[in-house]
Amino acid sequence: MNQIRQPFPHGTSVEPQRPDHYDERNRAAIRVRRASRHARIALVGSIALSGTAAQAQSVQDLQRQIDELKATIAELKAAQNGPIAQAAPVPTPVTAPIAVAAMPAPAPKPAPAAAPLTQLAAATPKPKRAWYDRIAIRGYTQMRFNEIVSGDRTAPDGQSRLRSVHDGSIGDNTGFSLRRVRLVLQGDLTDRVSFYLQPDFAVNVSNQSGGERREGFAQLRDAYVDTFLDADRRFRLRFGQSKVPFGWENMQSSSNRITIDRSDGINSAVPGERDLGIVAYYTPTGVQRIWDRLEEDGQKLFGNYGAFALGVYNGQGISRAETNDGMMTVAMATWPFALDGLGGAFSGQVLEVGAAAIRNRVQPELRSGGVSDTSFADERFGVHAILYPQPFGFQAEWNWGRGPEYDDVSQSITTKRLNGGYVQAMARVRSSPLGPFMPYARRQYYRGGWKALPNAPRLETDEFELGIEFQPTPPIELTIAYARMTRREADERREGRAEGDLIRTQLQFNY
């Protein structure tokens, strides 16, 4: 019998060198094509040799071998079109017995291990979420109870009573009140655009015919959209009604503040804290890293309003129409310094300092109706410093400037000097039988006009407050405070200053 020649030309049994950049799918496809070619050649060889081996097998055996080889080729083709995990290892072609006896095939090389399914899952891009799947809803409610223990609860006509511009429930014949009922709707419309919407359902208005106060009205507080100009979200433009970047305490959310109310001196710059306009914020990466660390530690931040801010607004105040062509311009800068390098006593401590300025012309509301025909200069400069409590902290702000104020002598609104602010000490106890708590003590002072009320009345505020905030569970915060107040009532028709002692309580629940 003649010697059977090898079915492969010389050199084809050597696997050609493959480029390194072939991925696993290309390698698997190559192995499948080669195995399929081997099987087809084996089938042809088996048919060609069937004449010489007719004595060793029947026609039925040969047909069975042909069917098996066809099934093997079909499996190889299906595996070639399947995923990598199913394509490897490559099945070994089934050859007819006569072909194996007469022509031993070269041993197939072991196929490399299939890629783990976890790698395939990681390589598969995640489906993009629709904008409505990236919306979050949250909010908080504050319920208060104030009691004047002693002092000028009432007073004759023309004399100041013990009242506060921040809390209308301080007064005679008062009880429980809802100070804030906020609902926040926010989310990302795209990777570069986000929105924020916040109404308040605890606004008070007056019955104009009888002077009776009505409570529980809704008012728009925030409605803005942020456009991020870089992928890291360090630089953004904000369009809409939002907080004016003046005063660290003004920017801080009421839900995140230790004291029950903001100070008169700082808040008088932007009563209601908001206006309609455009503002640019920039936050360097290093600053954001420090703020993220403080937030993870549970510190009460002022909110990420940028380390630098520059904005233009209408300047008339929240929910009020513009009355002149002038714009209010505002600029702010704040910078946190990590004090870890000063030694073990300062480990984890952060000191944040900054300054802000406002330039504006405002037309106050008149008691006789409408707004003043004259616009008054409203210009301020302020500074702030915060040492975050770890466990002891300190906070202070002050501002100076000039603004509209009612003059008792001329019986008209004029531009006058103003100044005021506060100093505050606080501590933080992370755990106790009653949960975490933060005691604080604050002293505030202000002399100047209050432009948000009719005729821009003069305020004279001296107040000391001592309080403590408990957090028995994360959704609940309870603040109890004692306040010694000396205030001139925010009404130009009343003179002098009222004094008194108050016990103040606030229950806040977050959702």
Coordinates of C-alpha atoms in Angstrom, one line a residue:
M1 CA 0.0 0.0 0.0
N2 CA 1.3 3.4 -0.9
Q3 CA 2.3 5.6 1.9
I4 CA -0.4 8.2 2.8
R5 CA 0.8 11.7 2.5
Q6 CA 0.2 14.3 5.1
P7 CA -3.0 16.3 4.3
F8 CA -1.3 19.6 5.1
P9 CA 1.4 21.3 3.0
H10 CA 4.7 21.6 4.6
G11 CA 4.8 24.4 7.3
T12 CA 1.0 24.9 7.6
S13 CA 0.9 22.9 10.9
V14 CA 2.9 25.7 12.5
E15 CA 0.6 28.3 14.0
P16 CA 1.3 31.7 12.4
Q17 CA 2.4 34.6 14.6
R18 CA -0.6 36.7 15.7
P19 CA -0.4 40.4 16.5
D20 CA -0.5 41.2 20.2
H21 CA -3.4 43.6 19.7
Y22 CA -5.9 40.8 18.8
D23 CA -8.5 40.6 21.5
E24 CA -10.0 37.4 22.9
R25 CA -12.9 37.4 20.4
N26 CA -10.5 37.4 17.4
R27 CA -8.4 34.6 18.9
A28 CA -11.5 32.5 19.5
A29 CA -12.7 33.1 16.0
I30 CA -9.4 32.0 14.5
R31 CA -9.4 28.8 16.6
V32 CA -13.0 28.0 15.4
R33 CA -12.1 28.6 11.7
R34 CA -9.0 26.3 12.0
A35 CA -10.9 23.5 13.7
S36 CA -13.6 23.8 11.1
R37 CA -11.0 23.5 8.3
H38 CA -9.4 20.5 10.0
A39 CA -12.8 18.8 10.2
R40 CA -13.6 19.5 6.5
I41 CA -10.2 18.2 5.4
A42 CA -10.7 15.1 7.5
L43 CA -14.1 14.6 5.9
V44 CA -12.6 14.8 2.4
G45 CA -9.8 12.4 3.4
S46 CA -12.3 9.9 4.8
I47 CA -14.3 10.0 1.6
A48 CA -11.2 9.6 -0.6
L49 CA -10.0 6.7 1.4
S50 CA -13.3 5.0 1.7
G51 CA -12.5 2.8 -1.4
T52 CA -9.3 1.3 0.1
A53 CA -11.0 0.6 3.4
A54 CA -14.3 -0.8 2.1
Q55 CA -13.4 -4.2 3.5
A56 CA -13.2 -2.8 7.1
Q57 CA -16.6 -1.0 7.3
S58 CA -20.0 -1.0 5.8
V59 CA -21.8 1.8 3.9
Q60 CA -23.9 2.4 7.0
D61 CA -20.8 3.1 9.2
L62 CA -19.5 5.5 6.6
Q63 CA -22.8 7.4 6.5
R64 CA -22.8 7.6 10.3
Q65 CA -19.3 9.1 10.3
I66 CA -20.4 11.6 7.6
D67 CA -23.4 12.7 9.7
E68 CA -21.2 13.1 12.8
L69 CA -18.8 15.2 10.9
K70 CA -21.6 17.4 9.6
A71 CA -22.9 17.9 13.1
T72 CA -19.5 18.8 14.3
I73 CA -19.1 21.5 11.6
A74 CA -22.5 22.9 12.5
E75 CA -21.6 23.1 16.1
L76 CA -18.3 24.9 15.2
K77 CA -20.2 27.4 13.1
A78 CA -22.7 28.1 15.9
A79 CA -19.9 28.5 18.4
Q80 CA -18.2 31.0 16.1
N81 CA -21.2 33.2 16.2
G82 CA -21.7 32.9 20.0
P83 CA -20.0 34.9 22.9
I84 CA -16.4 34.4 23.9
A85 CA -17.4 32.4 27.0
Q86 CA -19.2 29.8 24.8
A87 CA -16.7 29.8 21.9
A88 CA -13.8 28.6 24.1
P89 CA -12.6 25.9 24.5
V90 CA -13.1 24.8 20.9
P91 CA -14.6 21.3 20.5
T92 CA -12.2 18.7 19.0
P93 CA -13.4 17.5 15.5
V94 CA -14.8 14.0 15.4
T95 CA -13.1 12.0 12.6
A96 CA -14.0 8.6 11.2
P97 CA -12.3 5.6 12.6
I98 CA -10.7 4.7 9.2
A99 CA -9.3 8.2 9.0
V100 CA -7.8 8.0 12.5
A101 CA -6.2 4.7 11.7
A102 CA -4.7 5.7 8.4
M103 CA -3.9 9.4 9.0
P104 CA -3.2 10.5 12.6
A105 CA -4.1 14.2 12.9
P106 CA -1.8 16.6 14.8
A107 CA -2.8 17.1 18.4
P108 CA -4.8 20.3 18.8
K109 CA -3.3 23.0 21.0
P110 CA -5.1 23.7 24.3
A111 CA -7.4 26.6 24.0
P112 CA -6.8 29.5 26.4
A113 CA -9.2 29.9 29.3
A114 CA -12.3 31.9 28.6
A115 CA -12.5 35.4 29.8
P116 CA -14.4 35.7 33.2
L117 CA -18.0 36.8 32.8
T118 CA -17.3 39.7 35.3
Q119 CA -14.9 41.2 32.8
L120 CA -17.5 41.0 30.1
A121 CA -20.0 42.7 32.4
A122 CA -17.6 45.5 33.3
A123 CA -16.8 46.1 29.6
T124 CA -20.5 46.4 28.7
P125 CA -21.5 50.1 28.9
K126 CA -24.3 50.8 31.4
P127 CA -27.5 52.0 29.9
K128 CA -28.1 55.7 30.2
R129 CA -30.8 56.8 32.7
A130 CA -33.5 59.1 31.6
W131 CA -33.5 62.6 33.2
Y132 CA -36.7 61.7 35.2
D133 CA -34.9 58.8 36.8
R134 CA -32.3 61.1 38.2
I135 CA -34.7 63.3 40.2
A136 CA -34.6 63.3 44.0
I137 CA -37.3 64.6 46.4
R138 CA -36.6 65.7 50.0
G139 CA -37.6 68.3 52.5
Y140 CA -38.0 69.3 56.1
T141 CA -40.5 70.9 58.5
Q142 CA -39.9 73.1 61.5
M143 CA -42.4 73.4 64.3
R144 CA -41.8 76.1 67.0
F145 CA -43.0 77.2 70.4
N146 CA -41.9 80.5 71.9
E147 CA -42.7 81.7 75.4
I148 CA -41.9 85.2 76.7
V149 CA -41.0 84.4 80.3
S150 CA -40.6 88.1 81.3
G151 CA -40.5 91.5 79.5
D152 CA -42.4 93.7 77.2
R153 CA -44.9 91.3 75.8
T154 CA -47.2 94.2 75.2
A155 CA -46.6 98.0 75.1
P156 CA -48.6 101.2 74.7
D157 CA -49.1 102.7 71.3
G158 CA -45.9 104.3 70.0
Q159 CA -43.6 102.1 72.2
S160 CA -41.7 99.0 71.0
R161 CA -42.9 95.5 71.9
L162 CA -40.7 92.5 72.1
R163 CA -40.7 91.2 68.5
S164 CA -38.4 89.7 66.0
V165 CA -38.2 90.2 62.2
H166 CA -37.3 86.5 61.8
D167 CA -40.1 84.9 63.8
G168 CA -43.7 86.2 63.8
S169 CA -44.7 83.9 66.5
I170 CA -42.7 85.9 69.1
G171 CA -45.4 88.1 70.8
D172 CA -48.5 88.1 72.9
N173 CA -51.1 85.3 72.8
T174 CA -49.0 83.0 70.6
G175 CA -48.6 79.2 70.6
F176 CA -47.3 76.6 68.3
S177 CA -46.4 77.6 64.8
L178 CA -44.9 76.2 61.6
R179 CA -41.8 78.2 60.8
R180 CA -40.9 76.3 57.6
V181 CA -42.5 73.5 55.5
R182 CA -40.1 73.0 52.6
L183 CA -40.1 70.5 49.8
V184 CA -37.1 70.2 47.5
L185 CA -37.2 68.8 44.0
Q186 CA -33.8 68.5 42.3
G187 CA -31.9 66.4 39.8
D188 CA -29.6 66.2 36.8
L189 CA -31.2 66.8 33.4
T190 CA -27.9 65.8 31.7
D191 CA -24.3 65.4 32.9
R192 CA -23.8 69.1 32.5
V193 CA -27.2 70.5 33.6
S194 CA -29.1 70.2 36.9
F195 CA -32.1 71.9 38.4
Y196 CA -33.4 72.9 41.8
L197 CA -36.9 73.8 42.9
Q198 CA -38.0 74.6 46.4
P199 CA -41.4 76.0 47.6
D200 CA -42.2 76.9 51.2
F201 CA -45.7 76.1 52.5
A202 CA -45.5 78.0 55.8
V203 CA -45.5 81.6 54.6
N204 CA -47.6 84.1 56.5
V205 CA -49.6 86.9 55.0
S206 CA -51.9 89.6 56.5
N207 CA -55.6 90.1 55.9
Q208 CA -55.4 93.6 54.5
S209 CA -58.9 94.6 55.7
G210 CA -58.6 93.5 59.3
G211 CA -54.9 93.1 59.9
E212 CA -55.2 89.5 60.9
R213 CA -52.3 87.3 60.0
R214 CA -53.1 84.2 57.9
E215 CA -50.6 81.3 57.8
G216 CA -49.8 78.3 55.7
F217 CA -49.5 80.0 52.3
A218 CA -47.0 78.7 49.6
Q219 CA -44.2 80.8 48.2
L220 CA -41.5 80.1 45.7
R221 CA -38.1 80.1 47.4
D222 CA -35.7 78.6 44.9
A223 CA -36.1 78.0 41.1
Y224 CA -32.8 77.7 39.2
V225 CA -30.8 75.7 36.8
D226 CA -27.1 75.0 37.0
T227 CA -24.9 74.7 33.8
F228 CA -21.5 73.1 34.5
L229 CA -18.8 74.3 32.1
D230 CA -16.3 71.5 32.8
A231 CA -16.6 67.7 33.3
D232 CA -15.4 68.0 37.0
R233 CA -18.2 70.4 37.9
R234 CA -15.9 72.9 39.4
F235 CA -17.2 75.9 37.4
R236 CA -20.9 76.5 36.9
L237 CA -23.4 79.2 36.0
R238 CA -26.7 79.4 37.9
F239 CA -29.8 81.0 36.3
G240 CA -33.0 81.8 38.2
Q241 CA -34.1 82.7 41.8
S242 CA -31.4 81.5 44.2
K243 CA -29.5 82.6 47.3
V244 CA -27.3 85.7 47.0
P245 CA -23.7 84.9 48.0
F246 CA -23.3 87.3 50.9
G247 CA -22.8 86.1 54.4
W248 CA -21.8 82.6 55.4
E249 CA -24.8 82.2 57.7
N250 CA -27.1 83.5 55.0
M251 CA -26.0 80.8 52.5
Q252 CA -26.3 78.1 55.1
S253 CA -29.6 76.2 54.9
S254 CA -32.0 76.7 57.9
S255 CA -32.2 72.9 58.1
N256 CA -28.4 72.8 58.7
R257 CA -28.0 75.8 61.1
I258 CA -27.4 75.3 64.8
T259 CA -29.1 78.5 66.0
I260 CA -32.9 78.9 65.6
D261 CA -32.7 82.2 63.6
R262 CA -30.2 84.1 61.5
S263 CA -28.6 87.2 62.9
D264 CA -30.2 90.6 62.2
G265 CA -27.0 92.3 61.1
I266 CA -26.0 89.8 58.4
N267 CA -29.5 88.9 57.2
S268 CA -30.4 92.6 56.8
A269 CA -28.2 92.6 53.7
V270 CA -30.4 90.1 51.9
P271 CA -33.7 89.5 53.8
G272 CA -35.1 86.2 52.5
E273 CA -31.5 85.4 51.3
R274 CA -32.7 85.2 47.7
D275 CA -33.1 87.2 44.5
L276 CA -33.5 86.7 40.8
G277 CA -30.4 86.8 38.6
I278 CA -27.3 85.0 37.3
V279 CA -24.3 83.9 39.4
A280 CA -21.1 82.1 38.6
Y281 CA -19.5 79.7 41.1
Y282 CA -16.0 78.2 41.1
T283 CA -14.7 75.5 43.5
P284 CA -11.1 74.3 43.2
T285 CA -10.5 70.6 43.6
G286 CA -8.5 71.0 46.8
V287 CA -11.3 73.1 48.4
Q288 CA -13.9 70.6 47.4
R289 CA -11.9 67.8 48.9
I290 CA -11.8 69.5 52.3
W291 CA -15.6 70.2 52.2
D292 CA -16.3 66.6 51.3
R293 CA -14.2 65.5 54.3
L294 CA -16.2 67.8 56.6
E295 CA -19.5 66.6 55.2
E296 CA -18.5 63.0 55.7
D297 CA -17.6 63.9 59.3
G298 CA -21.2 65.3 59.8
Q299 CA -20.2 69.0 60.1
K300 CA -22.9 71.6 59.4
L301 CA -21.6 73.3 56.2
F302 CA -22.9 76.4 54.5
G303 CA -23.6 74.4 51.3
N304 CA -21.4 74.2 48.2
Y305 CA -21.9 77.7 46.8
G306 CA -18.3 77.8 45.5
A307 CA -15.1 79.1 46.9
F308 CA -15.6 82.1 44.6
A309 CA -18.8 83.7 43.4
L310 CA -19.7 86.6 41.2
G311 CA -23.3 87.4 40.4
V312 CA -25.9 90.0 39.2
Y313 CA -29.5 90.2 40.5
N314 CA -32.5 92.4 40.3
G315 CA -31.8 93.7 43.8
Q316 CA -35.4 94.2 45.1
G317 CA -35.5 91.1 47.2
I318 CA -37.2 87.7 47.0
S319 CA -40.5 87.5 45.1
R320 CA -40.5 91.2 44.3
A321 CA -40.6 92.8 40.9
E322 CA -37.7 94.9 39.6
T323 CA -38.4 98.6 39.9
N324 CA -35.4 100.2 38.3
D325 CA -32.8 99.5 35.6
G326 CA -30.0 99.0 38.0
M327 CA -28.6 95.6 38.9
M328 CA -27.3 94.4 42.3
T329 CA -23.8 93.1 42.0
V330 CA -22.3 90.7 44.5
A331 CA -18.9 89.0 45.0
M332 CA -17.8 86.4 47.6
A333 CA -14.7 84.4 48.4
T334 CA -14.3 81.8 51.1
W335 CA -11.4 79.4 51.7
P336 CA -11.0 76.4 54.1
F337 CA -7.6 75.7 55.6
A338 CA -6.8 72.3 57.0
L339 CA -4.9 72.7 60.3
D340 CA -3.5 69.2 60.6
G341 CA 0.0 70.4 60.1
L342 CA 0.0 72.5 63.3
G343 CA 0.2 69.4 65.5
G344 CA -1.9 66.8 67.2
A345 CA -4.1 69.3 69.0
F346 CA -5.3 70.5 65.5
S347 CA -5.8 67.1 63.9
G348 CA -8.8 67.2 61.7
Q349 CA -9.5 70.9 62.4
V350 CA -10.5 73.2 59.6
L351 CA -10.5 77.0 59.7
E352 CA -12.6 78.8 56.9
V353 CA -12.3 82.5 56.3
G354 CA -13.8 84.8 53.7
A355 CA -15.3 88.1 52.6
A356 CA -18.1 89.4 50.5
A357 CA -19.4 92.7 49.0
I358 CA -22.6 94.0 47.7
R359 CA -23.4 97.1 45.5
N360 CA -27.0 97.9 44.9
R361 CA -29.7 100.5 44.7
V362 CA -33.1 99.6 46.2
Q363 CA -36.6 101.2 46.3
P364 CA -38.3 100.3 49.6
E365 CA -42.0 99.7 50.0
L366 CA -43.9 102.6 51.4
R367 CA -46.5 102.3 54.2
S368 CA -48.8 104.5 52.2
G369 CA -48.7 102.1 49.3
G370 CA -46.4 101.2 46.4
V371 CA -42.7 101.6 46.5
S372 CA -40.5 104.7 46.8
D373 CA -39.9 106.7 43.7
T374 CA -36.3 107.3 44.9
S375 CA -33.7 104.5 44.8
F376 CA -31.3 104.4 47.7
A377 CA -27.7 103.2 47.9
D378 CA -27.4 99.8 49.4
E379 CA -23.7 98.9 49.8
R380 CA -21.9 96.6 52.2
F381 CA -18.7 94.7 52.9
G382 CA -18.6 91.7 55.2
V383 CA -16.1 89.2 56.6
H384 CA -16.6 85.7 58.2
A385 CA -14.5 83.1 60.0
I386 CA -15.5 79.5 61.1
L387 CA -13.5 77.0 63.1
Y388 CA -15.5 73.8 62.7
P389 CA -16.3 72.1 66.0
Q390 CA -14.0 69.1 66.5
P391 CA -15.1 69.1 69.3
F392 CA -15.0 72.9 69.9
G393 CA -15.6 75.5 67.4
F394 CA -16.0 79.2 66.8
Q395 CA -18.0 81.3 64.2
A396 CA -18.2 85.0 63.6
E397 CA -19.4 87.4 60.9
W398 CA -19.6 91.2 60.7
N399 CA -20.6 93.7 58.0
W400 CA -20.4 97.5 57.5
G401 CA -22.0 99.8 54.9
R402 CA -25.0 102.0 54.2
G403 CA -28.6 101.5 53.2
P404 CA -32.1 102.9 53.3
E405 CA -33.5 103.8 56.8
Y406 CA -36.4 105.7 58.0
D407 CA -35.3 109.0 59.7
D408 CA -37.5 110.0 62.7
V409 CA -36.6 113.7 62.4
S410 CA -37.3 114.2 58.7
Q411 CA -40.1 111.7 58.6
S412 CA -38.7 110.1 55.5
I413 CA -36.4 107.4 54.2
T414 CA -32.8 108.4 53.8
T415 CA -29.4 106.6 53.3
K416 CA -27.7 105.9 56.6
R417 CA -24.7 104.0 58.0
L418 CA -25.2 100.5 59.4
N419 CA -23.1 97.8 60.9
G420 CA -23.7 94.5 62.8
G421 CA -23.0 90.8 63.1
Y422 CA -22.5 88.1 65.7
V423 CA -19.9 85.9 67.4
Q424 CA -20.7 82.3 68.4
A425 CA -19.0 79.5 70.2
M426 CA -20.2 75.9 69.9
A427 CA -19.2 72.3 70.7
R428 CA -20.0 68.9 69.3
V429 CA -20.6 65.7 71.2
R430 CA -20.8 62.8 68.9
S431 CA -22.6 60.3 71.1
S432 CA -24.6 60.3 74.4
P433 CA -27.7 58.5 75.8
L434 CA -29.8 61.2 74.1
G435 CA -27.9 61.0 70.8
P436 CA -25.4 63.5 69.3
F437 CA -25.8 67.1 70.5
M438 CA -24.3 70.5 70.0
P439 CA -24.4 73.3 72.6
Y440 CA -23.9 76.9 71.5
A441 CA -23.7 80.5 72.8
R442 CA -24.2 83.5 70.5
R443 CA -24.1 87.3 70.9
Q444 CA -25.5 89.5 68.1
Y445 CA -25.6 93.2 67.5
Y446 CA -27.1 95.4 64.8
R447 CA -27.7 99.1 64.1
G448 CA -29.3 100.0 60.8
G449 CA -32.4 99.9 58.6
W450 CA -34.5 96.9 57.6
K451 CA -35.2 97.5 53.9
A452 CA -37.6 94.5 53.5
L453 CA -40.4 96.1 55.6
P454 CA -42.5 99.2 54.7
N455 CA -40.6 102.5 55.2
A456 CA -37.3 100.6 55.9
P457 CA -37.6 101.0 59.8
R458 CA -34.5 101.2 62.0
L459 CA -33.5 98.1 64.0
E460 CA -31.5 98.2 67.2
T461 CA -30.7 94.7 68.3
D462 CA -28.7 93.4 71.3
E463 CA -29.3 89.7 72.0
F464 CA -27.6 86.8 73.8
E465 CA -28.7 83.3 73.1
L466 CA -27.7 80.1 74.8
G467 CA -29.0 76.8 73.3
I468 CA -28.5 73.1 72.6
E469 CA -29.4 71.0 69.6
F470 CA -30.2 67.3 70.1
Q471 CA -30.5 64.7 67.4
P472 CA -32.1 61.6 69.0
T473 CA -32.5 60.0 65.5
P474 CA -31.2 61.1 62.2
P475 CA -34.5 62.5 60.9
I476 CA -35.3 64.4 64.1
E477 CA -33.6 67.5 65.5
L478 CA -34.7 69.3 68.7
T479 CA -33.4 72.7 69.7
I480 CA -34.0 74.3 73.0
A481 CA -32.7 77.9 73.7
Y482 CA -32.9 80.7 76.1
A483 CA -32.6 84.3 74.7
R484 CA -32.2 87.6 76.4
M485 CA -33.5 90.2 73.9
T486 CA -33.2 93.9 73.7
R487 CA -34.8 95.1 70.5
R488 CA -36.4 98.1 68.8
E489 CA -39.5 96.8 67.0
A490 CA -39.3 96.9 63.2
D491 CA -42.0 99.6 62.9
E492 CA -41.1 103.3 62.4
R493 CA -44.3 104.3 64.3
R494 CA -42.9 102.8 67.5
E495 CA -40.0 104.2 69.5
G496 CA -37.6 102.9 72.2
R497 CA -36.4 99.4 72.8
A498 CA -38.2 96.4 74.4
E499 CA -36.5 93.9 76.7
G500 CA -37.4 90.4 77.7
D501 CA -36.4 86.8 78.4
L502 CA -37.6 84.0 76.1
I503 CA -37.6 80.2 76.0
R504 CA -37.6 79.0 72.4
T505 CA -38.0 75.5 71.1
Q506 CA -37.9 74.1 67.6
L507 CA -38.6 70.5 66.4
Q508 CA -37.3 69.8 62.9
F509 CA -38.0 66.6 61.0
N510 CA -36.2 65.8 57.8
Y511 CA -37.6 63.7 55.0

